[in-house]
Amino acid sequence: MKNTSTMSNQSEPLRILILCSLGGALEFFDFIIFALMAKQIAIIFFPNQNEFNALLTTFSTFAIGYMARPLGGIILGHFGDRYGRKKTFTFSILLMAGSTFAIGLLPTYAQIGVFAPLMLVFFRLLQGLSIGGEIPGAITYMSEYWPNRKGLCIGVIFFCLQLGIALGFLMYSFIINYLTIDDTLQWGWRLPFLMGGLFGCLAYFLRKKLLESPSFIPFITKETHFPLLYLFKHFKRQFIISTLFMACAGLPLTLLFILLPTYLQTALTVNSENLNTQTLAMLFTAFCSLIGGIISDKVNRIKLAGLFIVAEFILSIPIFYIYITHINWMIMAYFLSAILVGLALGNIPGLLPELFPPKVRFSAIGLSYNLGIGVVTALAPLVLLTGIQTFHTPYFPAYLLIGNSVIMLLTLTYFIQKQGR
């Protein structure tokens, strides 16, 4: 009986971790599918514009979701610190599920005119608000619920996040390979949104069974009722460090995977529409993030962050050398890229909870995570294309990664000094 009880006690945190992380996978599946279906959405919701302007408008609608993320981090972080992680964390998945399912049911421009794109923008905004609290909520909740396995928690969270992106690629591949263009425009485009919404509702009901974080203490004091104000008054430097950590952790994923097709087509004029290869690369990257998180529980996180800095500084040029001169070796470049992303996302987010006390932790991580990741994701395409055109070198993204390693080094050094390590 004693052994059975011990096994039960050990398996409970793992069950909770999986429930939390699968919500992140579903949210990012819902979120990324919008970008993958951009051409179809442009035709359906913006038919009176030429193809380029319609696509531009669609990507602007996509960007609204990213712009809403910091606001979502502020709002959901506030309620997470005031009223509980579990309630807020559960609401975020319900908001994503409802808004995603609603997009799948939207009437088209041909049916209701201009109200169709307006409704699309509204539900896209709700998606962004939701995702702004999802991953920060998972990081906060699991780092408090299972603090001695924080690395495993971070690794599983980002494994599932990237798994959701890979599933989005698979769903899109199924649509374009097995449905005709007419079927896709008439009803096929709705399938991923409806499916994501239904899965999100299932995740909501499963997540309702979670217990509150044992470290949570309602933030209600005489000094202020707003955790964010208290954060900026007492933890400004920690907040800046946290934001820079996430910006530095997010840039490798953005440049080496998300923007890679744009880079290959624009800088090298190479056709990169190989969904199967991209999906496999993303799956391998997810496993690297999981392994990185597991290792961070056994190795000092500071030393592992230092290894990321060295690896990014050394490997950036070789990775893009392969793309520029030996494109047939793309798998090797993906392999090296996955190692970098795994070292970054499997470890660095685990440093964030150490910077803040429980009473402002959700608010701090919510805003710093979304600012760091959001700013990088929003500005990276502009910086990448402008830099390549201005400096006339296809190695520009490699130089960005080298600069990123220097910024991470300075930030980590300052973090060590402040933590007294």
mmCIF file with all atom_site columns, C-alpha atoms in Angstrom, residues 185-307:
data_model
loop_
_atom_site.group_PDB
_atom_site.id
_atom_site.type_symbol
_atom_site.label_atom_id
_atom_site.label_alt_id
_atom_site.label_comp_id
_atom_site.label_asym_id
_atom_site.label_entity_id
_atom_site.label_seq_id
_atom_site.pdbx_PDB_ins_code
_atom_site.Cartn_x
_atom_site.Cartn_y
_atom_site.Cartn_z
_atom_site.occupancy
_atom_site.B_iso_or_equiv
_atom_site.pdbx_formal_charge
_atom_site.auth_seq_id
_atom_site.auth_comp_id
_atom_site.auth_asym_id
_atom_site.auth_atom_id
_atom_site.pdbx_PDB_model_num
ATOM 1   C CA . LEU A 1 185 ? -12.729 27.947 -49.951 1.00 0.00 ? 185 LEU A CA 1
ATOM 2   C CA . GLN A 1 186 ? -16.299 26.783 -49.383 1.00 0.00 ? 186 GLN A CA 1
ATOM 3   C CA . TRP A 1 187 ? -15.931 24.764 -46.172 1.00 0.00 ? 187 TRP A CA 1
ATOM 4   C CA . GLY A 1 188 ? -12.461 23.245 -45.789 1.00 0.00 ? 188 GLY A CA 1
ATOM 5   C CA . TRP A 1 189 ? -10.926 26.354 -44.250 1.00 0.00 ? 189 TRP A CA 1
ATOM 6   C CA . ARG A 1 190 ? -13.358 26.033 -41.334 1.00 0.00 ? 190 ARG A CA 1
ATOM 7   C CA . LEU A 1 191 ? -12.170 22.549 -40.293 1.00 0.00 ? 191 LEU A CA 1
ATOM 8   C CA . PRO A 1 192 ? -9.031  23.467 -38.285 1.00 0.00 ? 192 PRO A CA 1
ATOM 9   C CA . PHE A 1 193 ? -10.823 26.273 -36.426 1.00 0.00 ? 193 PHE A CA 1
ATOM 10  C CA . LEU A 1 194 ? -13.799 24.074 -35.517 1.00 0.00 ? 194 LEU A CA 1
ATOM 11  C CA . MET A 1 195 ? -11.533 21.206 -34.512 1.00 0.00 ? 195 MET A CA 1
ATOM 12  C CA . GLY A 1 196 ? -9.292  23.477 -32.440 1.00 0.00 ? 196 GLY A CA 1
ATOM 13  C CA . GLY A 1 197 ? -12.315 24.988 -30.717 1.00 0.00 ? 197 GLY A CA 1
ATOM 14  C CA . LEU A 1 198 ? -13.731 21.574 -29.793 1.00 0.00 ? 198 LEU A CA 1
ATOM 15  C CA . PHE A 1 199 ? -10.388 20.346 -28.465 1.00 0.00 ? 199 PHE A CA 1
ATOM 16  C CA . GLY A 1 200 ? -10.048 23.570 -26.497 1.00 0.00 ? 200 GLY A CA 1
ATOM 17  C CA . CYS A 1 201 ? -13.429 22.985 -24.851 1.00 0.00 ? 201 CYS A CA 1
ATOM 18  C CA . LEU A 1 202 ? -12.298 19.492 -23.863 1.00 0.00 ? 202 LEU A CA 1
ATOM 19  C CA . ALA A 1 203 ? -9.109  20.950 -22.360 1.00 0.00 ? 203 ALA A CA 1
ATOM 20  C CA . TYR A 1 204 ? -11.240 23.450 -20.415 1.00 0.00 ? 204 TYR A CA 1
ATOM 21  C CA . PHE A 1 205 ? -13.303 20.731 -18.744 1.00 0.00 ? 205 PHE A CA 1
ATOM 22  C CA . LEU A 1 206 ? -10.164 18.741 -17.917 1.00 0.00 ? 206 LEU A CA 1
ATOM 23  C CA . ARG A 1 207 ? -8.412  21.813 -16.531 1.00 0.00 ? 207 ARG A CA 1
ATOM 24  C CA . LYS A 1 208 ? -11.354 22.636 -14.246 1.00 0.00 ? 208 LYS A CA 1
ATOM 25  C CA . LYS A 1 209 ? -10.279 19.673 -12.104 1.00 0.00 ? 209 LYS A CA 1
ATOM 26  C CA . LEU A 1 210 ? -6.905  21.233 -11.271 1.00 0.00 ? 210 LEU A CA 1
ATOM 27  C CA . LEU A 1 211 ? -6.099  22.357 -7.736  1.00 0.00 ? 211 LEU A CA 1
ATOM 28  C CA . GLU A 1 212 ? -4.936  25.863 -6.895  1.00 0.00 ? 212 GLU A CA 1
ATOM 29  C CA . SER A 1 213 ? -1.182  26.509 -6.700  1.00 0.00 ? 213 SER A CA 1
ATOM 30  C CA . PRO A 1 214 ? 0.087   25.888 -3.126  1.00 0.00 ? 214 PRO A CA 1
ATOM 31  C CA . SER A 1 215 ? 2.162   29.096 -3.281  1.00 0.00 ? 215 SER A CA 1
ATOM 32  C CA . PHE A 1 216 ? -0.755  31.339 -4.222  1.00 0.00 ? 216 PHE A CA 1
ATOM 33  C CA . ILE A 1 217 ? -1.682  34.061 -1.726  1.00 0.00 ? 217 ILE A CA 1
ATOM 34  C CA . PRO A 1 218 ? -4.337  36.575 -2.872  1.00 0.00 ? 218 PRO A CA 1
ATOM 35  C CA . PHE A 1 219 ? -2.648  39.905 -3.586  1.00 0.00 ? 219 PHE A CA 1
ATOM 36  C CA . ILE A 1 220 ? -4.836  42.294 -1.611  1.00 0.00 ? 220 ILE A CA 1
ATOM 37  C CA . THR A 1 221 ? -2.894  44.855 0.403   1.00 0.00 ? 221 THR A CA 1
ATOM 38  C CA . LYS A 1 222 ? -3.330  48.412 1.599   1.00 0.00 ? 222 LYS A CA 1
ATOM 39  C CA . GLU A 1 223 ? -0.490  49.604 -0.614  1.00 0.00 ? 223 GLU A CA 1
ATOM 40  C CA . THR A 1 224 ? -2.172  48.779 -3.911  1.00 0.00 ? 224 THR A CA 1
ATOM 41  C CA . HIS A 1 225 ? -4.810  46.539 -5.395  1.00 0.00 ? 225 HIS A CA 1
ATOM 42  C CA . PHE A 1 226 ? -2.913  46.304 -8.684  1.00 0.00 ? 226 PHE A CA 1
ATOM 43  C CA . PRO A 1 227 ? -0.036  43.787 -8.780  1.00 0.00 ? 227 PRO A CA 1
ATOM 44  C CA . LEU A 1 228 ? 1.428   45.395 -11.908 1.00 0.00 ? 228 LEU A CA 1
ATOM 45  C CA . LEU A 1 229 ? 1.894   48.757 -10.159 1.00 0.00 ? 229 LEU A CA 1
ATOM 46  C CA . TYR A 1 230 ? 3.564   47.012 -7.243  1.00 0.00 ? 230 TYR A CA 1
ATOM 47  C CA . LEU A 1 231 ? 5.779   45.168 -9.721  1.00 0.00 ? 231 LEU A CA 1
ATOM 48  C CA . PHE A 1 232 ? 7.034   48.345 -11.417 1.00 0.00 ? 232 PHE A CA 1
ATOM 49  C CA . LYS A 1 233 ? 7.569   50.023 -8.065  1.00 0.00 ? 233 LYS A CA 1
ATOM 50  C CA . HIS A 1 234 ? 9.668   47.276 -6.492  1.00 0.00 ? 234 HIS A CA 1
ATOM 51  C CA . PHE A 1 235 ? 10.891  44.954 -9.269  1.00 0.00 ? 235 PHE A CA 1
ATOM 52  C CA . LYS A 1 236 ? 11.684  47.119 -12.308 1.00 0.00 ? 236 LYS A CA 1
ATOM 53  C CA . ARG A 1 237 ? 15.178  45.687 -12.837 1.00 0.00 ? 237 ARG A CA 1
ATOM 54  C CA . GLN A 1 238 ? 13.965  42.114 -12.491 1.00 0.00 ? 238 GLN A CA 1
ATOM 55  C CA . PHE A 1 239 ? 11.231  42.847 -15.002 1.00 0.00 ? 239 PHE A CA 1
ATOM 56  C CA . ILE A 1 240 ? 13.762  44.169 -17.538 1.00 0.00 ? 240 ILE A CA 1
ATOM 57  C CA . ILE A 1 241 ? 15.932  41.077 -17.039 1.00 0.00 ? 241 ILE A CA 1
ATOM 58  C CA . SER A 1 242 ? 12.917  38.794 -17.489 1.00 0.00 ? 242 SER A CA 1
ATOM 59  C CA . THR A 1 243 ? 11.885  40.570 -20.702 1.00 0.00 ? 243 THR A CA 1
ATOM 60  C CA . LEU A 1 244 ? 15.401  40.366 -22.162 1.00 0.00 ? 244 LEU A CA 1
ATOM 61  C CA . PHE A 1 245 ? 15.630  36.687 -21.230 1.00 0.00 ? 245 PHE A CA 1
ATOM 62  C CA . MET A 1 246 ? 12.483  35.888 -23.199 1.00 0.00 ? 246 MET A CA 1
ATOM 63  C CA . ALA A 1 247 ? 13.507  38.066 -26.162 1.00 0.00 ? 247 ALA A CA 1
ATOM 64  C CA . CYS A 1 248 ? 16.856  36.270 -26.361 1.00 0.00 ? 248 CYS A CA 1
ATOM 65  C CA . ALA A 1 249 ? 15.192  32.856 -25.967 1.00 0.00 ? 249 ALA A CA 1
ATOM 66  C CA . GLY A 1 250 ? 12.572  33.590 -28.629 1.00 0.00 ? 250 GLY A CA 1
ATOM 67  C CA . LEU A 1 251 ? 14.827  34.966 -31.391 1.00 0.00 ? 251 LEU A CA 1
ATOM 68  C CA . PRO A 1 252 ? 16.407  31.614 -32.407 1.00 0.00 ? 252 PRO A CA 1
ATOM 69  C CA . LEU A 1 253 ? 12.979  30.004 -32.892 1.00 0.00 ? 253 LEU A CA 1
ATOM 70  C CA . THR A 1 254 ? 11.791  33.035 -34.882 1.00 0.00 ? 254 THR A CA 1
ATOM 71  C CA . LEU A 1 255 ? 14.809  33.288 -37.209 1.00 0.00 ? 255 LEU A CA 1
ATOM 72  C CA . LEU A 1 256 ? 15.680  29.609 -37.561 1.00 0.00 ? 256 LEU A CA 1
ATOM 73  C CA . PHE A 1 257 ? 12.170  28.221 -38.057 1.00 0.00 ? 257 PHE A CA 1
ATOM 74  C CA . ILE A 1 258 ? 9.272   30.663 -38.282 1.00 0.00 ? 258 ILE A CA 1
ATOM 75  C CA . LEU A 1 259 ? 10.931  33.105 -40.705 1.00 0.00 ? 259 LEU A CA 1
ATOM 76  C CA . LEU A 1 260 ? 13.133  30.563 -42.484 1.00 0.00 ? 260 LEU A CA 1
ATOM 77  C CA . PRO A 1 261 ? 10.806  30.098 -45.510 1.00 0.00 ? 261 PRO A CA 1
ATOM 78  C CA . THR A 1 262 ? 10.713  33.886 -46.011 1.00 0.00 ? 262 THR A CA 1
ATOM 79  C CA . TYR A 1 263 ? 14.504  34.055 -45.734 1.00 0.00 ? 263 TYR A CA 1
ATOM 80  C CA . LEU A 1 264 ? 15.098  31.250 -48.230 1.00 0.00 ? 264 LEU A CA 1
ATOM 81  C CA . GLN A 1 265 ? 12.665  32.666 -50.787 1.00 0.00 ? 265 GLN A CA 1
ATOM 82  C CA . THR A 1 266 ? 13.697  36.318 -50.394 1.00 0.00 ? 266 THR A CA 1
ATOM 83  C CA . ALA A 1 267 ? 17.437  36.207 -49.740 1.00 0.00 ? 267 ALA A CA 1
ATOM 84  C CA . LEU A 1 268 ? 18.343  33.008 -51.592 1.00 0.00 ? 268 LEU A CA 1
ATOM 85  C CA . THR A 1 269 ? 15.408  32.652 -54.049 1.00 0.00 ? 269 THR A CA 1
ATOM 86  C CA . VAL A 1 270 ? 14.981  29.036 -52.939 1.00 0.00 ? 270 VAL A CA 1
ATOM 87  C CA . ASN A 1 271 ? 11.536  27.444 -52.933 1.00 0.00 ? 271 ASN A CA 1
ATOM 88  C CA . SER A 1 272 ? 11.021  26.111 -49.384 1.00 0.00 ? 272 SER A CA 1
ATOM 89  C CA . GLU A 1 273 ? 7.394   24.964 -49.419 1.00 0.00 ? 273 GLU A CA 1
ATOM 90  C CA . ASN A 1 274 ? 8.186   21.545 -47.961 1.00 0.00 ? 274 ASN A CA 1
ATOM 91  C CA . LEU A 1 275 ? 5.608   21.106 -45.218 1.00 0.00 ? 275 LEU A CA 1
ATOM 92  C CA . ASN A 1 276 ? 6.698   17.585 -44.326 1.00 0.00 ? 276 ASN A CA 1
ATOM 93  C CA . THR A 1 277 ? 10.305  18.623 -43.709 1.00 0.00 ? 277 THR A CA 1
ATOM 94  C CA . GLN A 1 278 ? 9.223   21.669 -41.704 1.00 0.00 ? 278 GLN A CA 1
ATOM 95  C CA . THR A 1 279 ? 6.875   19.557 -39.599 1.00 0.00 ? 279 THR A CA 1
ATOM 96  C CA . LEU A 1 280 ? 9.558   16.974 -38.829 1.00 0.00 ? 280 LEU A CA 1
ATOM 97  C CA . ALA A 1 281 ? 12.023  19.739 -37.973 1.00 0.00 ? 281 ALA A CA 1
ATOM 98  C CA . MET A 1 282 ? 9.527   21.318 -35.581 1.00 0.00 ? 282 MET A CA 1
ATOM 99  C CA . LEU A 1 283 ? 8.864   17.939 -33.924 1.00 0.00 ? 283 LEU A CA 1
ATOM 100 C CA . PHE A 1 284 ? 12.602  17.409 -33.434 1.00 0.00 ? 284 PHE A CA 1
ATOM 101 C CA . THR A 1 285 ? 12.899  20.922 -31.999 1.00 0.00 ? 285 THR A CA 1
ATOM 102 C CA . ALA A 1 286 ? 10.097  20.123 -29.563 1.00 0.00 ? 286 ALA A CA 1
ATOM 103 C CA . PHE A 1 287 ? 12.000  17.056 -28.336 1.00 0.00 ? 287 PHE A CA 1
ATOM 104 C CA . CYS A 1 288 ? 15.155  19.162 -27.945 1.00 0.00 ? 288 CYS A CA 1
ATOM 105 C CA . SER A 1 289 ? 13.223  21.618 -25.761 1.00 0.00 ? 289 SER A CA 1
ATOM 106 C CA . LEU A 1 290 ? 11.982  18.727 -23.627 1.00 0.00 ? 290 LEU A CA 1
ATOM 107 C CA . ILE A 1 291 ? 15.500  17.305 -23.246 1.00 0.00 ? 291 ILE A CA 1
ATOM 108 C CA . GLY A 1 292 ? 16.862  20.773 -22.449 1.00 0.00 ? 292 GLY A CA 1
ATOM 109 C CA . GLY A 1 293 ? 14.309  21.173 -19.674 1.00 0.00 ? 293 GLY A CA 1
ATOM 110 C CA . ILE A 1 294 ? 15.102  17.745 -18.172 1.00 0.00 ? 294 ILE A CA 1
ATOM 111 C CA . ILE A 1 295 ? 18.832  18.479 -18.227 1.00 0.00 ? 295 ILE A CA 1
ATOM 112 C CA . SER A 1 296 ? 18.278  21.841 -16.500 1.00 0.00 ? 296 SER A CA 1
ATOM 113 C CA . ASP A 1 297 ? 16.988  19.988 -13.423 1.00 0.00 ? 297 ASP A CA 1
ATOM 114 C CA . LYS A 1 298 ? 20.296  18.138 -13.182 1.00 0.00 ? 298 LYS A CA 1
ATOM 115 C CA . VAL A 1 299 ? 22.682  20.882 -14.284 1.00 0.00 ? 299 VAL A CA 1
ATOM 116 C CA . ASN A 1 300 ? 22.898  24.438 -12.985 1.00 0.00 ? 300 ASN A CA 1
ATOM 117 C CA . ARG A 1 301 ? 20.527  26.575 -15.102 1.00 0.00 ? 301 ARG A CA 1
ATOM 118 C CA . ILE A 1 302 ? 23.060  29.390 -15.240 1.00 0.00 ? 302 ILE A CA 1
ATOM 119 C CA . LYS A 1 303 ? 25.698  27.084 -16.712 1.00 0.00 ? 303 LYS A CA 1
ATOM 120 C CA . LEU A 1 304 ? 23.175  25.705 -19.218 1.00 0.00 ? 304 LEU A CA 1
ATOM 121 C CA . ALA A 1 305 ? 22.257  29.263 -20.238 1.00 0.00 ? 305 ALA A CA 1
ATOM 122 C CA . GLY A 1 306 ? 25.985  29.912 -20.697 1.00 0.00 ? 306 GLY A CA 1
ATOM 123 C CA . LEU A 1 307 ? 26.190  26.860 -22.964 1.00 0.00 ? 307 LEU A CA 1
#
